[in-house]
mmCIF file of C-alpha atoms and ligand atoms in Angstrom:
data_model
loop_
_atom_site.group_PDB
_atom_site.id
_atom_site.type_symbol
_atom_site.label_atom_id
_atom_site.label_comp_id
_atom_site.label_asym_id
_atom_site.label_seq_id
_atom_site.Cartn_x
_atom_site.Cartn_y
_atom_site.Cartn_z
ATOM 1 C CA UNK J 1 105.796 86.507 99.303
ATOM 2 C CA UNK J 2 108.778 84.964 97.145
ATOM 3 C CA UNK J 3 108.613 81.633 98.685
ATOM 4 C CA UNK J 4 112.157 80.833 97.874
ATOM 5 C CA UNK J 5 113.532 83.039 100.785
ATOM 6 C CA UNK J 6 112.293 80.537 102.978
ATOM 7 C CA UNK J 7 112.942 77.434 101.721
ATOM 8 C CA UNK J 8 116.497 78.548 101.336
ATOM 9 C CA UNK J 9 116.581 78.320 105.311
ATOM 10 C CA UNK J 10 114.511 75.510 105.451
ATOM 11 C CA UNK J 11 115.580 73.020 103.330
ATOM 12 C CA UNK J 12 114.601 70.019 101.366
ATOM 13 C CA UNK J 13 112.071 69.237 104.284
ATOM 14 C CA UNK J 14 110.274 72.489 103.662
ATOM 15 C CA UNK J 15 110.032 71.470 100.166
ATOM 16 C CA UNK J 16 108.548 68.210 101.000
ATOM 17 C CA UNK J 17 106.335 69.642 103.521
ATOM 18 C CA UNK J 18 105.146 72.121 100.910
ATOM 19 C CA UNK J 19 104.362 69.449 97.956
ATOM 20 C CA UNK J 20 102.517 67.284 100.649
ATOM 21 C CA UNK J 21 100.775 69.783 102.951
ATOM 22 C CA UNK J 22 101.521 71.071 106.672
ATOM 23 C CA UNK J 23 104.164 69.555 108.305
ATOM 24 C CA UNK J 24 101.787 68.428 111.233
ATOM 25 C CA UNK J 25 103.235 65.019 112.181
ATOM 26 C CA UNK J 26 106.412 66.716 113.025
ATOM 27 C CA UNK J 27 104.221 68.868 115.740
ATOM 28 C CA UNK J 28 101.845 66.533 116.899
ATOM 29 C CA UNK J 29 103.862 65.749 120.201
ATOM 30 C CA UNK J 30 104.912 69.305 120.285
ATOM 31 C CA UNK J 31 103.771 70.659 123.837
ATOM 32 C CA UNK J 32 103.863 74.349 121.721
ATOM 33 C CA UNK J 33 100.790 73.588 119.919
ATOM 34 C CA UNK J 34 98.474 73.611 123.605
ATOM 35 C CA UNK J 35 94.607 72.935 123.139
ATOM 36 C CA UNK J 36 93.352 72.828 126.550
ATOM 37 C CA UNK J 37 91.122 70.276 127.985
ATOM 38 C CA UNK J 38 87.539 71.000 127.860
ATOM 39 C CA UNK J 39 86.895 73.058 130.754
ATOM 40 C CA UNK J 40 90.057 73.621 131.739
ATOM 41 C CA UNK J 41 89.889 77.348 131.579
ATOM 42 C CA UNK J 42 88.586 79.059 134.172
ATOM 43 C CA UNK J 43 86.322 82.006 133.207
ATOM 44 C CA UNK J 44 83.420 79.887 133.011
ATOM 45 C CA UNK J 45 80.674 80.600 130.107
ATOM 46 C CA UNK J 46 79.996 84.469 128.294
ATOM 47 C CA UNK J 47 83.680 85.264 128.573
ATOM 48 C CA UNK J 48 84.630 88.375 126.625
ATOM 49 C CA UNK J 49 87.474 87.583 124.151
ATOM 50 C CA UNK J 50 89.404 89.844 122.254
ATOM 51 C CA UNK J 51 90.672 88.576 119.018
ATOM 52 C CA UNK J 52 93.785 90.580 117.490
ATOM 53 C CA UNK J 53 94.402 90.053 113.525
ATOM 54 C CA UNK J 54 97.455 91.634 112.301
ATOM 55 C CA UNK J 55 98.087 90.559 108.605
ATOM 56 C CA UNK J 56 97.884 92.612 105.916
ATOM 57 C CA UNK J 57 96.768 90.039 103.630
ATOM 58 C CA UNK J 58 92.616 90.168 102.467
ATOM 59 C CA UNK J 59 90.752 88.449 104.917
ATOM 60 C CA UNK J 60 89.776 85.381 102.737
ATOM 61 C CA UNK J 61 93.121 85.162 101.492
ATOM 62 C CA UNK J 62 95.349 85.317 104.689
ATOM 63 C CA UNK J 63 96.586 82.069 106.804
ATOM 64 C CA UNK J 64 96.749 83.571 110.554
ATOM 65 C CA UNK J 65 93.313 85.308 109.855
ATOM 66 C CA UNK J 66 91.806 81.674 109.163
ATOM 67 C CA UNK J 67 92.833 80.629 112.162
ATOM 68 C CA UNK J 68 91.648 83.328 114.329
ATOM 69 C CA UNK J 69 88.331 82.758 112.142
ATOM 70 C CA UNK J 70 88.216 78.915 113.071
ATOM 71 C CA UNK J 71 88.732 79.903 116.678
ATOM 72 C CA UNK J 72 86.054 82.481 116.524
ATOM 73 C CA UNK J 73 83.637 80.065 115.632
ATOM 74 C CA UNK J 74 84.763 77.710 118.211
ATOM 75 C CA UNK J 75 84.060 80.188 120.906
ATOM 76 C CA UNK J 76 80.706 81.749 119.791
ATOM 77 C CA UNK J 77 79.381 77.942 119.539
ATOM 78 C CA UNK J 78 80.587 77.522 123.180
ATOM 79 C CA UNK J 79 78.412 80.901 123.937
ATOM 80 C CA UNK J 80 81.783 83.838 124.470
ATOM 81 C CA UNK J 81 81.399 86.862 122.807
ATOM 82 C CA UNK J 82 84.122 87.694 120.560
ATOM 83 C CA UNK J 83 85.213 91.134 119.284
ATOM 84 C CA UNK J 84 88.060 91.449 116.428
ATOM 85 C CA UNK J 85 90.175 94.188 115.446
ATOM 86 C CA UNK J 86 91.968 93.979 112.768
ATOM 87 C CA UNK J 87 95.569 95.603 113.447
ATOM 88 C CA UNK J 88 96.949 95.551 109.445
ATOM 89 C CA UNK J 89 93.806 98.196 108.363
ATOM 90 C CA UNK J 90 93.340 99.995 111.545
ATOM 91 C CA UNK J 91 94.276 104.023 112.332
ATOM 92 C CA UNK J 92 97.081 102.315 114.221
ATOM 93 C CA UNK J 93 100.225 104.425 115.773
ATOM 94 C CA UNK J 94 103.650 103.107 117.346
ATOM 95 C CA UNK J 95 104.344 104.160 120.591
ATOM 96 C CA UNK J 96 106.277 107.437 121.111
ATOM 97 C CA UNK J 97 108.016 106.279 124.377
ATOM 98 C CA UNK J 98 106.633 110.049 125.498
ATOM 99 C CA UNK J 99 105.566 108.555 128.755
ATOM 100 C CA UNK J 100 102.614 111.355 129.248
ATOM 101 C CA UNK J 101 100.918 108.185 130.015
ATOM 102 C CA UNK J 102 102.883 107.490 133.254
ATOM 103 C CA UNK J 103 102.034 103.472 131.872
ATOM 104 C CA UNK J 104 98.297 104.031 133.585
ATOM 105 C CA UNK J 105 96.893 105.545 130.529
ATOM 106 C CA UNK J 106 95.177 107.402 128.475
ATOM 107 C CA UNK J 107 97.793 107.811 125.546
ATOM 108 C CA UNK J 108 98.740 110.872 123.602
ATOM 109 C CA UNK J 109 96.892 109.093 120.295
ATOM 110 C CA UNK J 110 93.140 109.179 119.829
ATOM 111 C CA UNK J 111 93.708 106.259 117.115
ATOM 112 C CA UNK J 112 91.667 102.850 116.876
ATOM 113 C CA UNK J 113 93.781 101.377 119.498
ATOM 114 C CA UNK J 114 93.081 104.377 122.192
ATOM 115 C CA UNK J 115 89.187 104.619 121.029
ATOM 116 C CA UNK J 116 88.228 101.449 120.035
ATOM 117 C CA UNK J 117 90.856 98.605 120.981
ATOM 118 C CA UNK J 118 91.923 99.345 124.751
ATOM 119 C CA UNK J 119 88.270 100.004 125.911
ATOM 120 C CA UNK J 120 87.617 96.237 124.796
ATOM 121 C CA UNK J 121 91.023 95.045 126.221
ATOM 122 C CA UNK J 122 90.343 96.410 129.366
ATOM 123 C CA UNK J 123 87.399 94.784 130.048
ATOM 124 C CA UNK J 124 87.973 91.176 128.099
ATOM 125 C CA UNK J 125 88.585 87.849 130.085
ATOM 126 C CA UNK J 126 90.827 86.723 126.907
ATOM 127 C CA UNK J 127 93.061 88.577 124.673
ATOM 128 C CA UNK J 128 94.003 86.359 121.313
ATOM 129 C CA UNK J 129 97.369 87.372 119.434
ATOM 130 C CA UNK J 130 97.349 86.482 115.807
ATOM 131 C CA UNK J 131 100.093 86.881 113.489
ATOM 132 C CA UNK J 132 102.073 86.044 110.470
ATOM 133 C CA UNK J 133 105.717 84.745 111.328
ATOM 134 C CA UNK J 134 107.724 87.956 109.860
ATOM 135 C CA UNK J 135 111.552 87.323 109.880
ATOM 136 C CA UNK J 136 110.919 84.755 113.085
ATOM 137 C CA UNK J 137 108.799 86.726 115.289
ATOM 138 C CA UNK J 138 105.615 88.925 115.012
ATOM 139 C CA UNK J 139 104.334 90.993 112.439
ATOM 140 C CA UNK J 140 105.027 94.884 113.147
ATOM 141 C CA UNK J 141 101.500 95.305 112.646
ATOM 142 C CA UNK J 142 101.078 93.253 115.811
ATOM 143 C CA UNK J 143 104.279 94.557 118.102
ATOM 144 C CA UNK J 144 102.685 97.915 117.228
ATOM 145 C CA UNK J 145 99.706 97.042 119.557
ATOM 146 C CA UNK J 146 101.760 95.640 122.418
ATOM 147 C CA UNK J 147 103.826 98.311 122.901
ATOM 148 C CA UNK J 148 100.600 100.143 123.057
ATOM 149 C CA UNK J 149 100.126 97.828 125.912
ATOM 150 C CA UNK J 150 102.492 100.012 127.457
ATOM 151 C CA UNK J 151 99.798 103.328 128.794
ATOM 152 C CA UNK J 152 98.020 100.467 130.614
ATOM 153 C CA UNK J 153 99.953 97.838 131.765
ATOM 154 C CA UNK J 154 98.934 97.222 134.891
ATOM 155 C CA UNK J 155 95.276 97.909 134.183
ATOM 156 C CA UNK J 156 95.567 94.614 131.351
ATOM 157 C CA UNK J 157 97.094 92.387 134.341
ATOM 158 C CA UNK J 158 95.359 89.148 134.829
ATOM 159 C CA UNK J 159 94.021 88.594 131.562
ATOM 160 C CA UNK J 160 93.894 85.440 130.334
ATOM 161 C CA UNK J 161 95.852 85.105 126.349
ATOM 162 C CA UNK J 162 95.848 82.579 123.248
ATOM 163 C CA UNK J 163 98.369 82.884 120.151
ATOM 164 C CA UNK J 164 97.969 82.147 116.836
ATOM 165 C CA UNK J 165 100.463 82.248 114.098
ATOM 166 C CA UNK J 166 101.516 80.856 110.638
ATOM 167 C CA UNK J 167 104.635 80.356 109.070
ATOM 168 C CA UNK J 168 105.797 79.159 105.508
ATOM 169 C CA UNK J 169 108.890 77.288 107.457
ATOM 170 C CA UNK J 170 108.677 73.870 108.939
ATOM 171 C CA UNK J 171 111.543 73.564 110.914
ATOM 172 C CA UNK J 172 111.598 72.645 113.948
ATOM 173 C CA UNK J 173 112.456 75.505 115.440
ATOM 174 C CA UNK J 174 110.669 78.189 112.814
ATOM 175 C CA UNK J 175 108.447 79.485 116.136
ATOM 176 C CA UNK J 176 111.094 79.132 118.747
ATOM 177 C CA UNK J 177 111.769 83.023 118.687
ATOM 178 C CA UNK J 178 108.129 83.865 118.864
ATOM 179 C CA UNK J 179 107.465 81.608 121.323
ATOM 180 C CA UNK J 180 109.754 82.494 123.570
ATOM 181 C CA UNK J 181 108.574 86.573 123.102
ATOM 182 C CA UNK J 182 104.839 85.091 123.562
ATOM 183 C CA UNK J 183 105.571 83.679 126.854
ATOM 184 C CA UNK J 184 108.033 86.332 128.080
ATOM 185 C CA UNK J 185 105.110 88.300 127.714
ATOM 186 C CA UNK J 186 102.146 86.463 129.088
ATOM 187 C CA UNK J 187 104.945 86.389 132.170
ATOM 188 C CA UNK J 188 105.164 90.249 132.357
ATOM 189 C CA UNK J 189 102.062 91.082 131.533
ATOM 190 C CA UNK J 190 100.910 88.775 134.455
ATOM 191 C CA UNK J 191 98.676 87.157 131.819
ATOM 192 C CA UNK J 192 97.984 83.181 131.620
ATOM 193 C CA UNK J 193 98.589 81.690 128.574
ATOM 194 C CA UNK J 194 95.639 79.288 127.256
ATOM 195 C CA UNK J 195 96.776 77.799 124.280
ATOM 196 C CA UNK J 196 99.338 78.015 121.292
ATOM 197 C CA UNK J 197 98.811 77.513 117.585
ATOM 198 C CA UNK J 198 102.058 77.527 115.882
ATOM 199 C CA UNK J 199 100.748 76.383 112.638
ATOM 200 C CA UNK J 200 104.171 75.609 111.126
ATOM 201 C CA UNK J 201 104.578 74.816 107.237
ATOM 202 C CA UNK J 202 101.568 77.064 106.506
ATOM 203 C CA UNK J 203 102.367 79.326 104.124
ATOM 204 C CA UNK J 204 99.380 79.120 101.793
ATOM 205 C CA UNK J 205 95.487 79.927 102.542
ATOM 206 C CA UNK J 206 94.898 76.128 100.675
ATOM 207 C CA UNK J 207 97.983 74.812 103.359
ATOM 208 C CA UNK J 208 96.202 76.056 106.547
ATOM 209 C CA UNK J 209 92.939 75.269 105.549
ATOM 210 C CA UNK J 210 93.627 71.662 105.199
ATOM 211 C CA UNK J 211 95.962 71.686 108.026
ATOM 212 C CA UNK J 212 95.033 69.996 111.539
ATOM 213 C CA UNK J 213 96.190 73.343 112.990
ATOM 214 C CA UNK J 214 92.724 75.077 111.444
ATOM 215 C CA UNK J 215 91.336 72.237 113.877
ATOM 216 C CA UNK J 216 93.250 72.760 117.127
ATOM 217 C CA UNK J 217 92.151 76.793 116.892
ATOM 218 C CA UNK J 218 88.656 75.772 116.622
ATOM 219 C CA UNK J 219 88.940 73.606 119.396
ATOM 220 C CA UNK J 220 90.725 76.208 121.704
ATOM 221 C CA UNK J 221 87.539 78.224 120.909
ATOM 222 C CA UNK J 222 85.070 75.492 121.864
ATOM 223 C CA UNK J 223 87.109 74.139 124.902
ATOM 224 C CA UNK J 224 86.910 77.779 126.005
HETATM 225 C C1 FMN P 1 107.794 90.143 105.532
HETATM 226 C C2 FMN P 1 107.596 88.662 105.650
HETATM 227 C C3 FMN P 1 108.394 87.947 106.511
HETATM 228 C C4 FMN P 1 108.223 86.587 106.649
HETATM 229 N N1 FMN P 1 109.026 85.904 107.507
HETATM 230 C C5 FMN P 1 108.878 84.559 107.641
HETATM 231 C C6 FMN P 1 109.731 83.830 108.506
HETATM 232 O O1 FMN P 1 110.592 84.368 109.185
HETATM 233 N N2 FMN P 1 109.569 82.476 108.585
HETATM 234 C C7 FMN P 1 108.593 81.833 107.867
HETATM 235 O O2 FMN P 1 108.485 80.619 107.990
HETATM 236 N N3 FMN P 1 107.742 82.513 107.064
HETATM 237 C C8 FMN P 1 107.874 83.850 106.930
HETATM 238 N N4 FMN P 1 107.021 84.550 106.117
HETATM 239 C C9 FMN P 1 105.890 83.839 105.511
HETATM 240 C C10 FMN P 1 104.577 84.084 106.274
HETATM 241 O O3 FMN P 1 104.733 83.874 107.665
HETATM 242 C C11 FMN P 1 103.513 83.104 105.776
HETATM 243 O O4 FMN P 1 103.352 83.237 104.388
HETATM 244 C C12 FMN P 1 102.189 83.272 106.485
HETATM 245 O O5 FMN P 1 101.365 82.185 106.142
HETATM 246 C C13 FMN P 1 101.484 84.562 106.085
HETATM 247 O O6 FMN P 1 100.305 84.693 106.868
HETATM 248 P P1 FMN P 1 99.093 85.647 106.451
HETATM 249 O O7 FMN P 1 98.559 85.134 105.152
HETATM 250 O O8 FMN P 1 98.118 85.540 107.540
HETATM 251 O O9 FMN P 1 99.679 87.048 106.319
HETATM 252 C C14 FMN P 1 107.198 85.916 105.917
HETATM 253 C C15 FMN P 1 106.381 86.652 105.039
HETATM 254 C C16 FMN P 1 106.594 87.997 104.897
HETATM 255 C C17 FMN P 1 105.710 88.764 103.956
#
């Protein structure tokens, strides 16, 4: 991406934050950035997890697919089973708002989400968002699978749900917009959220990879 764009909104602390690394010890009393306590989720061991990666950047180059990586580790060392589909490469297809679906399924597309995705979602304990920050919220790769949430709504309630994003930004209030989407949704989708990483600052692969947020998702995993 042309970097500029962002530090034009972000300032001289961007800069600074980008010369020095992730802006982490302006987060690290921010209640966003929720690890849970070891055992705090309840689910117990073998859950199924669902990890959602939605950037369209190569796997070993891309920031939000490291840390849906780190926390994929975390949770196959603590003994889940983790599937991953990977929502920037997929047959993938926006919603049509046709409604043929009556929001109880199945949908008019026969696509990667219909085949492959929503069979997993349905039966997962844990559903993992991971995105990108695009212009302050998700990526469209992403909102493309929620809406697809849509032809089965009520089958997906009770899940439990993670997110994971990266930003180049380090403002304070760079995630506020997702954040606010992320929990609007946990709260319709009757979901409960399980932990945040809103790895701010983190616009480069070398950025997150240093970063104590890499950390926190591999903890979420092995808290689990
Ligand atoms: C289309 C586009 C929009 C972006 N919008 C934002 C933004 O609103 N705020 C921000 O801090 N970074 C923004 N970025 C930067 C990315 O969030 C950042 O580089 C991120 O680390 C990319 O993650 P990835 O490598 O997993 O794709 C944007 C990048 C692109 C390509």
């Amino acid at each position: 991406m042309n970097r500029r764009e962002f530090l034009k909104i972000s300032g001289i602390g961007a800069m600074t934050l980008f010369m020095s690394g992730c802006g982490l010890s302006a987060l690290k009393d921010d209640k966003k950035n929720v690890v849970p306590e070891k055992g705090s989720v309840s689910g117990g061991k073998n859950m199924k997890i669902v990890v959602i990666t939605s950037s369209p950047h190569a796997k070993n180059e891309s920031t939000s697919i490291y840390l849906a990586d780190r926390f994929t580790e975390g949770a196959k060392s603590a003994g889940h089973e983790v599937f991953t589909f990977d929502a920037a490469n997929g047959d993938t297809h926006p919603c049509r708002g046709c409604d043929k679906c009556g929001m109880d399924g199945p949908c008019i597309f026969k696509d990667d989400i219909e085949n492959i995705l929503m069979p997993k979602m349905l039966e997962a304990d844990l559903i993992v968002l991971t995105t990108p920050l695009y212009y302050f919220g998700m990526s469209a790769q992403l909102k493309i699978i929620v809406d697809r949430f849509y032809s089965r709504t009520g089958k997906l309630h009770g899940k439990k749900s993670i997110m994971l994003a990266t930003a180049y930004n380090s403002a304070d209030w760079t995630m506020e917009a997702l954040i606010n989407h992320y929990e609007t949704l946990v709260r319709y989708m009757e979901w409960k959220d399980v932990g945040q990483v809103m790895a701010t600052g983190c616009g480069a692969r070398s950025l997150v990879e240093k970063s104590e947020f890499a950390d926190m998702a591999y903890k979420i995993g092995t808290n689990l």
